[in-house]
Short mmCIF file of C-alpha atoms and ligand atoms in Angstrom, two decimals:
data_model
loop_
_atom_site.label_atom_id
_atom_site.label_comp_id
_atom_site.label_asym_id
_atom_site.label_seq_id
_atom_site.Cartn_x
_atom_site.Cartn_y
_atom_site.Cartn_z
CA UNK A 1 61.00 76.71 9.82
CA UNK A 2 59.68 78.37 6.75
CA UNK A 3 57.18 76.36 4.72
CA UNK A 4 57.52 76.74 1.00
CA UNK A 5 54.51 78.46 -0.45
CA UNK A 6 52.67 76.59 -3.24
CA UNK A 7 50.71 78.01 -6.10
CA UNK A 8 48.49 76.59 -8.85
CA UNK A 9 50.72 75.74 -11.79
CA UNK A 10 48.24 77.26 -14.24
CA UNK A 11 46.53 80.26 -12.68
CA UNK A 12 49.06 80.97 -9.92
CA UNK A 13 46.46 81.16 -7.18
CA UNK A 14 47.23 80.00 -3.70
CA UNK A 15 44.68 77.51 -2.40
CA UNK A 16 44.36 74.96 0.43
CA UNK A 17 44.18 71.80 -1.66
CA UNK A 18 46.03 70.99 -4.88
CA UNK A 19 45.32 68.26 -7.38
CA UNK A 20 48.44 67.43 -9.39
CA UNK A 21 49.72 70.94 -8.58
CA UNK A 22 46.52 72.56 -9.79
CA UNK A 23 43.70 74.32 -8.03
CA UNK A 24 40.30 72.60 -8.27
CA UNK A 25 39.07 75.02 -10.96
CA UNK A 26 42.08 74.51 -13.21
CA UNK A 27 42.06 70.74 -12.68
CA UNK A 28 38.39 70.64 -13.62
CA UNK A 29 39.03 72.68 -16.76
CA UNK A 30 41.64 70.15 -17.84
CA UNK A 31 39.61 67.13 -16.77
CA UNK A 32 35.97 67.68 -17.70
CA UNK A 33 33.58 64.92 -16.62
CA UNK A 34 32.81 64.39 -20.28
CA UNK A 35 35.48 64.88 -22.88
CA UNK A 36 33.48 63.72 -25.89
CA UNK A 37 30.32 65.35 -27.20
CA UNK A 38 27.09 63.55 -26.34
CA UNK A 39 25.52 62.29 -29.53
CA UNK A 40 22.73 59.76 -29.51
CA UNK A 41 20.39 58.17 -31.98
CA UNK A 42 16.96 56.92 -31.16
CA UNK A 43 14.27 55.21 -33.19
CA UNK A 44 10.61 55.90 -32.56
CA UNK A 45 7.67 53.96 -33.94
CA UNK A 46 5.62 56.39 -35.95
CA UNK A 47 2.44 54.48 -35.20
CA UNK A 48 2.56 53.87 -31.47
CA UNK A 49 5.44 56.10 -30.33
CA UNK A 50 7.28 53.14 -28.86
CA UNK A 51 10.98 53.71 -28.55
CA UNK A 52 13.70 51.29 -29.52
CA UNK A 53 15.81 51.09 -26.41
CA UNK A 54 18.49 48.56 -25.49
CA UNK A 55 17.56 46.29 -28.38
CA UNK A 56 13.90 46.23 -27.68
CA UNK A 57 10.83 48.33 -28.29
CA UNK A 58 9.47 49.92 -25.17
CA UNK A 59 6.44 52.03 -24.54
CA UNK A 60 6.99 54.96 -22.32
CA UNK A 61 7.50 58.62 -21.90
CA UNK A 62 10.17 59.91 -24.31
CA UNK A 63 11.79 62.20 -21.78
CA UNK A 64 12.25 59.47 -19.17
CA UNK A 65 13.68 57.10 -21.79
CA UNK A 66 16.00 59.87 -23.01
CA UNK A 67 17.13 60.35 -19.43
CA UNK A 68 17.94 56.65 -19.07
CA UNK A 69 19.79 56.65 -22.40
CA UNK A 70 21.78 59.78 -21.60
CA UNK A 71 22.59 58.52 -18.09
CA UNK A 72 24.02 55.32 -19.56
CA UNK A 73 25.95 57.27 -22.15
CA UNK A 74 27.39 59.72 -19.60
CA UNK A 75 28.50 56.88 -17.32
CA UNK A 76 30.07 55.08 -20.25
CA UNK A 77 31.98 58.12 -21.54
CA UNK A 78 33.10 59.68 -18.27
CA UNK A 79 36.46 58.90 -16.70
CA UNK A 80 35.30 60.49 -13.46
CA UNK A 81 32.69 59.49 -10.94
CA UNK A 82 29.09 60.36 -11.84
CA UNK A 83 26.65 60.96 -9.03
CA UNK A 84 23.61 62.29 -10.85
CA UNK A 85 22.39 63.23 -14.32
CA UNK A 86 19.42 65.45 -15.08
CA UNK A 87 18.15 66.51 -18.48
CA UNK A 88 15.87 69.07 -19.99
CA UNK A 89 14.93 69.17 -23.64
CA UNK A 90 15.72 72.66 -24.89
CA UNK A 91 14.85 72.29 -28.53
CA UNK A 92 12.93 69.72 -30.46
CA UNK A 93 11.92 69.14 -33.99
CA UNK A 94 10.88 65.98 -35.77
CA UNK A 95 14.37 64.68 -36.43
CA UNK A 96 16.52 66.22 -33.72
CA UNK A 97 16.34 66.97 -30.03
CA UNK A 98 18.75 69.24 -28.22
CA UNK A 99 19.04 68.38 -24.58
CA UNK A 100 20.70 70.24 -21.74
CA UNK A 101 22.44 67.67 -19.55
CA UNK A 102 23.37 68.56 -16.00
CA UNK A 103 25.94 66.18 -14.57
CA UNK A 104 26.88 66.04 -10.90
CA UNK A 105 30.11 64.20 -10.28
CA UNK A 106 33.81 64.57 -9.68
CA UNK A 107 36.93 63.88 -11.67
CA UNK A 108 38.68 62.27 -8.70
CA UNK A 109 37.44 60.53 -5.60
CA UNK A 110 39.26 62.93 -3.27
CA UNK A 111 37.33 65.93 -4.59
CA UNK A 112 34.01 67.40 -3.58
CA UNK A 113 31.13 66.82 -6.02
CA UNK A 114 30.39 69.60 -8.50
CA UNK A 115 28.02 70.30 -11.35
CA UNK A 116 28.77 70.53 -15.07
CA UNK A 117 26.49 71.22 -18.00
CA UNK A 118 26.64 69.71 -21.49
CA UNK A 119 24.51 69.82 -24.57
CA UNK A 120 23.43 66.51 -26.07
CA UNK A 121 22.22 66.02 -29.58
CA UNK A 122 19.67 63.27 -30.11
CA UNK A 123 18.90 62.25 -33.67
CA UNK A 124 15.45 60.76 -34.12
CA UNK A 125 14.55 58.23 -36.76
CA UNK A 126 11.01 57.06 -37.42
CA UNK A 127 10.11 53.49 -38.22
CA UNK A 128 7.21 51.12 -37.74
CA UNK A 129 7.79 48.69 -34.89
CA UNK A 130 7.13 44.96 -35.47
CA UNK A 131 3.93 45.01 -33.41
CA UNK A 132 2.47 47.87 -35.43
CA UNK A 133 3.58 46.20 -38.64
CA UNK A 134 1.63 43.10 -37.63
CA UNK A 135 -1.40 45.23 -36.80
CA UNK A 136 -1.23 47.12 -40.10
CA UNK A 137 -0.93 43.87 -42.01
CA UNK A 138 -3.65 42.34 -39.78
CA UNK A 139 -1.32 39.45 -39.17
CA UNK A 140 -3.32 37.88 -36.43
CA UNK A 141 -1.68 34.89 -34.84
CA UNK A 142 -4.50 33.90 -32.55
CA UNK A 143 -8.25 34.16 -32.38
CA UNK A 144 -10.27 34.19 -29.22
CA UNK A 145 -13.63 32.78 -30.14
CA UNK A 146 -16.45 33.30 -27.68
CA UNK A 147 -19.56 31.24 -28.27
CA UNK A 148 -22.49 29.80 -26.38
CA UNK A 149 -23.55 26.20 -26.89
CA UNK A 150 -26.72 25.85 -29.02
CA UNK A 151 -27.67 29.50 -28.77
CA UNK A 152 -26.45 32.98 -29.51
CA UNK A 153 -24.65 35.11 -26.99
CA UNK A 154 -26.95 37.64 -25.37
CA UNK A 155 -26.21 41.34 -25.77
CA UNK A 156 -25.57 41.53 -22.04
CA UNK A 157 -23.05 38.69 -22.24
CA UNK A 158 -21.28 40.29 -25.20
CA UNK A 159 -21.06 43.61 -23.41
CA UNK A 160 -19.65 42.05 -20.25
CA UNK A 161 -17.17 39.89 -22.18
CA UNK A 162 -15.85 42.91 -24.09
CA UNK A 163 -15.47 44.73 -20.78
CA UNK A 164 -13.48 41.83 -19.34
CA UNK A 165 -11.33 41.72 -22.49
CA UNK A 166 -10.64 45.44 -22.32
CA UNK A 167 -9.60 45.33 -18.65
CA UNK A 168 -7.42 42.27 -19.20
CA UNK A 169 -5.74 43.75 -22.31
CA UNK A 170 -4.85 46.88 -20.35
CA UNK A 171 -3.31 44.70 -17.64
CA UNK A 172 -1.36 42.56 -20.11
CA UNK A 173 -0.05 45.57 -22.01
CA UNK A 174 2.05 46.56 -19.04
CA UNK A 175 4.14 43.44 -19.56
CA UNK A 176 3.50 42.51 -23.17
CA UNK A 177 3.55 45.03 -25.99
CA UNK A 178 1.79 42.71 -28.38
CA UNK A 179 -1.26 42.51 -26.14
CA UNK A 180 -3.24 44.26 -28.83
CA UNK A 181 -6.60 43.57 -30.41
CA UNK A 182 -6.26 43.48 -34.17
CA UNK A 183 -9.94 43.19 -34.93
CA UNK A 184 -13.25 42.16 -33.38
CA UNK A 185 -15.90 40.38 -35.42
CA UNK A 186 -19.38 40.06 -34.03
CA UNK A 187 -21.21 37.48 -36.10
CA UNK A 188 -22.20 34.12 -34.63
CA UNK A 189 -20.39 35.11 -31.48
CA UNK A 190 -17.36 37.20 -30.76
CA UNK A 191 -14.15 36.66 -32.72
CA UNK A 192 -11.33 38.63 -31.19
CA UNK A 193 -8.23 38.63 -33.37
CA UNK A 194 -4.94 38.91 -31.56
CA UNK A 195 -1.23 38.93 -32.16
CA UNK A 196 -0.37 36.35 -29.53
CA UNK A 197 -1.69 32.97 -28.46
CA UNK A 198 -0.70 33.70 -24.86
CA UNK A 199 -2.85 36.80 -24.87
CA UNK A 200 -5.78 34.74 -26.21
CA UNK A 201 -5.27 32.21 -23.41
CA UNK A 202 -5.07 34.90 -20.75
CA UNK A 203 -8.28 36.50 -22.02
CA UNK A 204 -10.05 33.13 -22.08
CA UNK A 205 -9.00 32.50 -18.48
CA UNK A 206 -10.28 35.93 -17.45
CA UNK A 207 -13.66 35.24 -19.07
CA UNK A 208 -13.80 31.83 -17.41
CA UNK A 209 -13.38 33.46 -14.00
CA UNK A 210 -16.76 35.06 -14.48
CA UNK A 211 -18.65 32.78 -16.84
CA UNK A 212 -18.91 29.02 -16.50
CA UNK A 213 -17.15 28.37 -19.77
CA UNK A 214 -15.26 25.52 -21.36
CA UNK A 215 -12.00 26.37 -23.11
CA UNK A 216 -10.73 24.50 -26.15
CA UNK A 217 -7.65 25.21 -28.18
CA UNK A 218 -7.07 24.28 -31.80
CA UNK A 219 -4.19 24.91 -34.19
CA UNK A 220 -4.19 25.46 -37.87
CA UNK A 221 -0.99 25.24 -39.83
CA UNK A 222 -0.68 28.37 -41.95
CA UNK A 223 2.67 27.87 -43.63
CA UNK A 224 6.27 26.95 -42.96
CA UNK A 225 8.67 29.74 -42.14
CA UNK A 226 12.05 30.27 -43.82
CA UNK A 227 13.62 27.64 -41.59
CA UNK A 228 10.91 25.12 -42.29
CA UNK A 229 9.28 25.57 -38.91
CA UNK A 230 5.50 25.51 -38.84
CA UNK A 231 3.69 28.82 -38.40
CA UNK A 232 0.27 28.15 -37.00
CA UNK A 233 -2.74 30.12 -36.00
CA UNK A 234 -4.19 29.30 -32.63
CA UNK A 235 -7.89 29.43 -31.95
CA UNK A 236 -8.87 29.57 -28.32
CA UNK A 237 -12.56 28.86 -28.03
CA UNK A 238 -14.49 29.87 -24.96
CA UNK A 239 -17.84 28.14 -24.87
CA UNK A 240 -20.54 29.45 -22.59
CA UNK A 241 -23.29 27.11 -21.42
CA UNK A 242 -26.44 26.77 -23.55
CA UNK A 243 -28.34 29.04 -21.16
CA UNK A 244 -27.87 32.30 -19.31
CA UNK A 245 -29.20 33.96 -16.17
CA UNK A 246 -33.00 34.06 -16.01
CA UNK A 247 -33.47 31.08 -18.34
CA UNK A 248 -35.51 27.98 -17.61
CA UNK A 249 -33.67 24.75 -18.35
CA UNK A 250 -34.65 21.12 -18.58
CA UNK A 251 -32.33 18.60 -16.94
CA UNK A 252 -33.51 15.04 -17.53
CA UNK A 253 -37.17 16.05 -17.49
CA UNK A 254 -36.98 18.36 -14.46
CA UNK A 255 -37.24 22.11 -14.90
CA UNK A 256 -34.73 24.43 -13.26
CA UNK A 257 -34.51 28.19 -13.13
CA UNK A 258 -31.07 29.75 -13.72
CA UNK A 259 -30.96 32.09 -10.75
CA UNK A 260 -27.42 33.33 -11.01
CA UNK A 261 -24.15 32.80 -12.88
CA UNK A 262 -21.22 34.19 -11.00
CA UNK A 263 -17.51 33.39 -10.84
CA UNK A 264 -18.05 30.23 -12.87
CA UNK A 265 -20.80 28.88 -10.59
CA UNK A 266 -24.30 28.32 -11.93
CA UNK A 267 -27.07 28.52 -9.33
CA UNK A 268 -30.07 26.45 -10.38
CA UNK A 269 -33.42 26.38 -8.59
CA UNK A 270 -35.45 23.21 -9.00
CA UNK A 271 -38.92 24.43 -10.05
CA UNK A 272 -40.69 21.51 -8.35
CA UNK A 273 -38.94 21.45 -4.97
CA UNK A 274 -37.43 25.00 -4.95
CA UNK A 275 -34.16 23.54 -3.75
CA UNK A 276 -31.05 25.23 -5.10
CA UNK A 277 -28.12 23.37 -6.60
CA UNK A 278 -24.77 24.75 -7.71
CA UNK A 279 -23.06 23.41 -10.81
CA UNK A 280 -20.19 24.46 -13.05
CA UNK A 281 -19.78 24.03 -16.79
CA UNK A 282 -17.96 20.79 -16.08
CA UNK A 283 -20.49 19.33 -13.63
CA UNK A 284 -23.58 20.59 -15.45
CA UNK A 285 -25.19 17.57 -17.17
CA UNK A 286 -24.56 17.48 -20.92
CA UNK A 287 -28.27 16.98 -21.55
CA UNK A 288 -29.18 20.36 -20.01
CA UNK A 289 -31.41 22.18 -22.48
CA UNK A 290 -32.75 25.68 -22.45
CA UNK A 291 -36.52 25.58 -22.86
CA UNK A 292 -38.19 28.41 -24.63
CA UNK A 293 -41.10 29.54 -22.53
CA UNK A 294 -42.81 32.85 -22.11
CA UNK A 295 -42.59 34.39 -18.67
CA UNK A 296 -45.82 36.02 -17.54
CA UNK A 297 -46.61 38.19 -14.53
CA UNK A 298 -49.27 37.07 -12.05
CA UNK A 299 -50.88 38.33 -8.88
CA UNK A 300 -51.24 35.69 -6.16
CA UNK A 301 -54.98 35.56 -5.34
CA UNK A 302 -55.05 32.79 -2.79
CA UNK A 303 -53.01 29.86 -1.56
CA UNK A 304 -54.79 26.63 -0.58
CA UNK A 305 -52.02 24.02 -0.71
CA UNK A 306 -51.37 22.48 -3.08
CA UNK A 307 -53.49 24.86 -5.15
CA UNK A 308 -52.47 28.44 -5.84
CA UNK A 309 -54.83 30.81 -7.61
CA UNK A 310 -53.08 33.27 -9.88
CA UNK A 311 -54.36 36.30 -11.80
CA UNK A 312 -52.60 36.89 -15.10
CA UNK A 313 -51.73 40.60 -15.08
CA UNK A 314 -51.77 40.86 -18.87
CA UNK A 315 -54.96 38.98 -19.74
CA UNK A 316 -56.74 39.21 -16.34
CA UNK A 317 -57.50 35.52 -16.54
CA UNK A 318 -57.38 33.53 -13.35
CA UNK A 319 -55.65 30.18 -13.36
CA UNK A 320 -55.14 27.51 -10.74
CA UNK A 321 -51.72 25.99 -10.35
CA UNK A 322 -50.98 22.83 -8.39
CA UNK A 323 -47.63 23.23 -6.69
CA UNK A 324 -46.22 20.15 -4.93
CA UNK A 325 -44.26 22.50 -2.67
CA UNK A 326 -45.38 26.02 -1.77
CA UNK A 327 -42.24 28.15 -1.59
CA UNK A 328 -41.91 30.48 1.40
CA UNK A 329 -41.69 33.60 -0.72
CA UNK A 330 -45.07 32.96 -2.35
CA UNK A 331 -47.47 35.30 -0.55
CA UNK A 332 -51.11 36.24 -1.19
CA UNK A 333 -51.16 39.70 -2.81
CA UNK A 334 -47.62 39.31 -4.16
CA UNK A 335 -46.61 39.58 -7.80
CA UNK A 336 -44.68 36.70 -9.31
CA UNK A 337 -43.55 35.39 -12.67
CA UNK A 338 -44.60 32.00 -13.94
CA UNK A 339 -44.26 29.93 -17.07
CA UNK A 340 -46.53 27.43 -18.69
CA UNK A 341 -44.55 24.43 -19.90
CA UNK A 342 -46.36 21.48 -21.43
CA UNK A 343 -49.59 22.37 -19.65
CA UNK A 344 -48.05 22.76 -16.22
CA UNK A 345 -47.59 26.08 -14.40
CA UNK A 346 -44.18 26.71 -12.87
CA UNK A 347 -43.76 29.64 -10.51
CA UNK A 348 -40.36 31.30 -10.86
CA UNK A 349 -38.39 32.39 -7.81
CA UNK A 350 -37.99 36.16 -7.35
ZN1 LIG B 18 44.35 77.28 -10.95
ZN1 LIG B 19 4.55 50.64 -32.97
#
């Protein structure tokens, strides 16, 4: 039996597979993966380069956001099946990008995949995003106030706190675009002005992980918004204890040396018994006072319990100290620090 020969209805070629009486090439010509030109508009923040994408401002690499946008657009416009979309920006100026779009797909599910190329035109508009607007207007919504009780923050504490803040801000920025510092004032303590109360709280918590601090939050009503809802400014206060590492403190008449402050724990050495106690900001007695004493260096001349003879290394005067307990680390010939408080000599632990 003779089989009727078939030919492509457009180009007349004889092929193995026909799609609606057409060869693959002719079918593709009549059914491009995209039948409408690709035209997109994007808005970029001229301050921070954030891009307005899917109804929100996102920070990210323009090319990868363009790829996501164009992918969505291609899938929306195409009547065929899209397997992959790649782009490369071929021309760019401030207000327009020309992008070569390579689409892999097929017009019908019974076809092999093939590649098509299109040019996309992306119009760029520049604006200022809401976060940058708030920064420009210095519209802080929260203040993180770092203070120490009854004293000033030491330079070392300030430095460390700013480091913690910087690390935490970088972490928060990955999830929250308004994790931005508007301003830092360094007067009585640190005042860190922020755009969000949540960011202030997160920073306070991060500081508290390292310093034994108490956190208090206060609100101040600024105004009512258009709908009559209160707009308030939140102050998150982080209060460090009235002493820092290396200080001598008085707790109910007994002197302690602040050996270490780490992860919220304060290590105190009793300067009469040399026993160590651990407290936190919450368990540290309210009456704890920093005593201002001058630390002096001494050479240990001799130890005849309970008397220790010490040579002052600045004045070369020898003094005798009566210590109810001789700590193990006190050795003849060793150098130590001691303080004179109300006529009594206290030897500080190394
Ligand atoms: Zn054909
Ligand atoms: Zn911006």
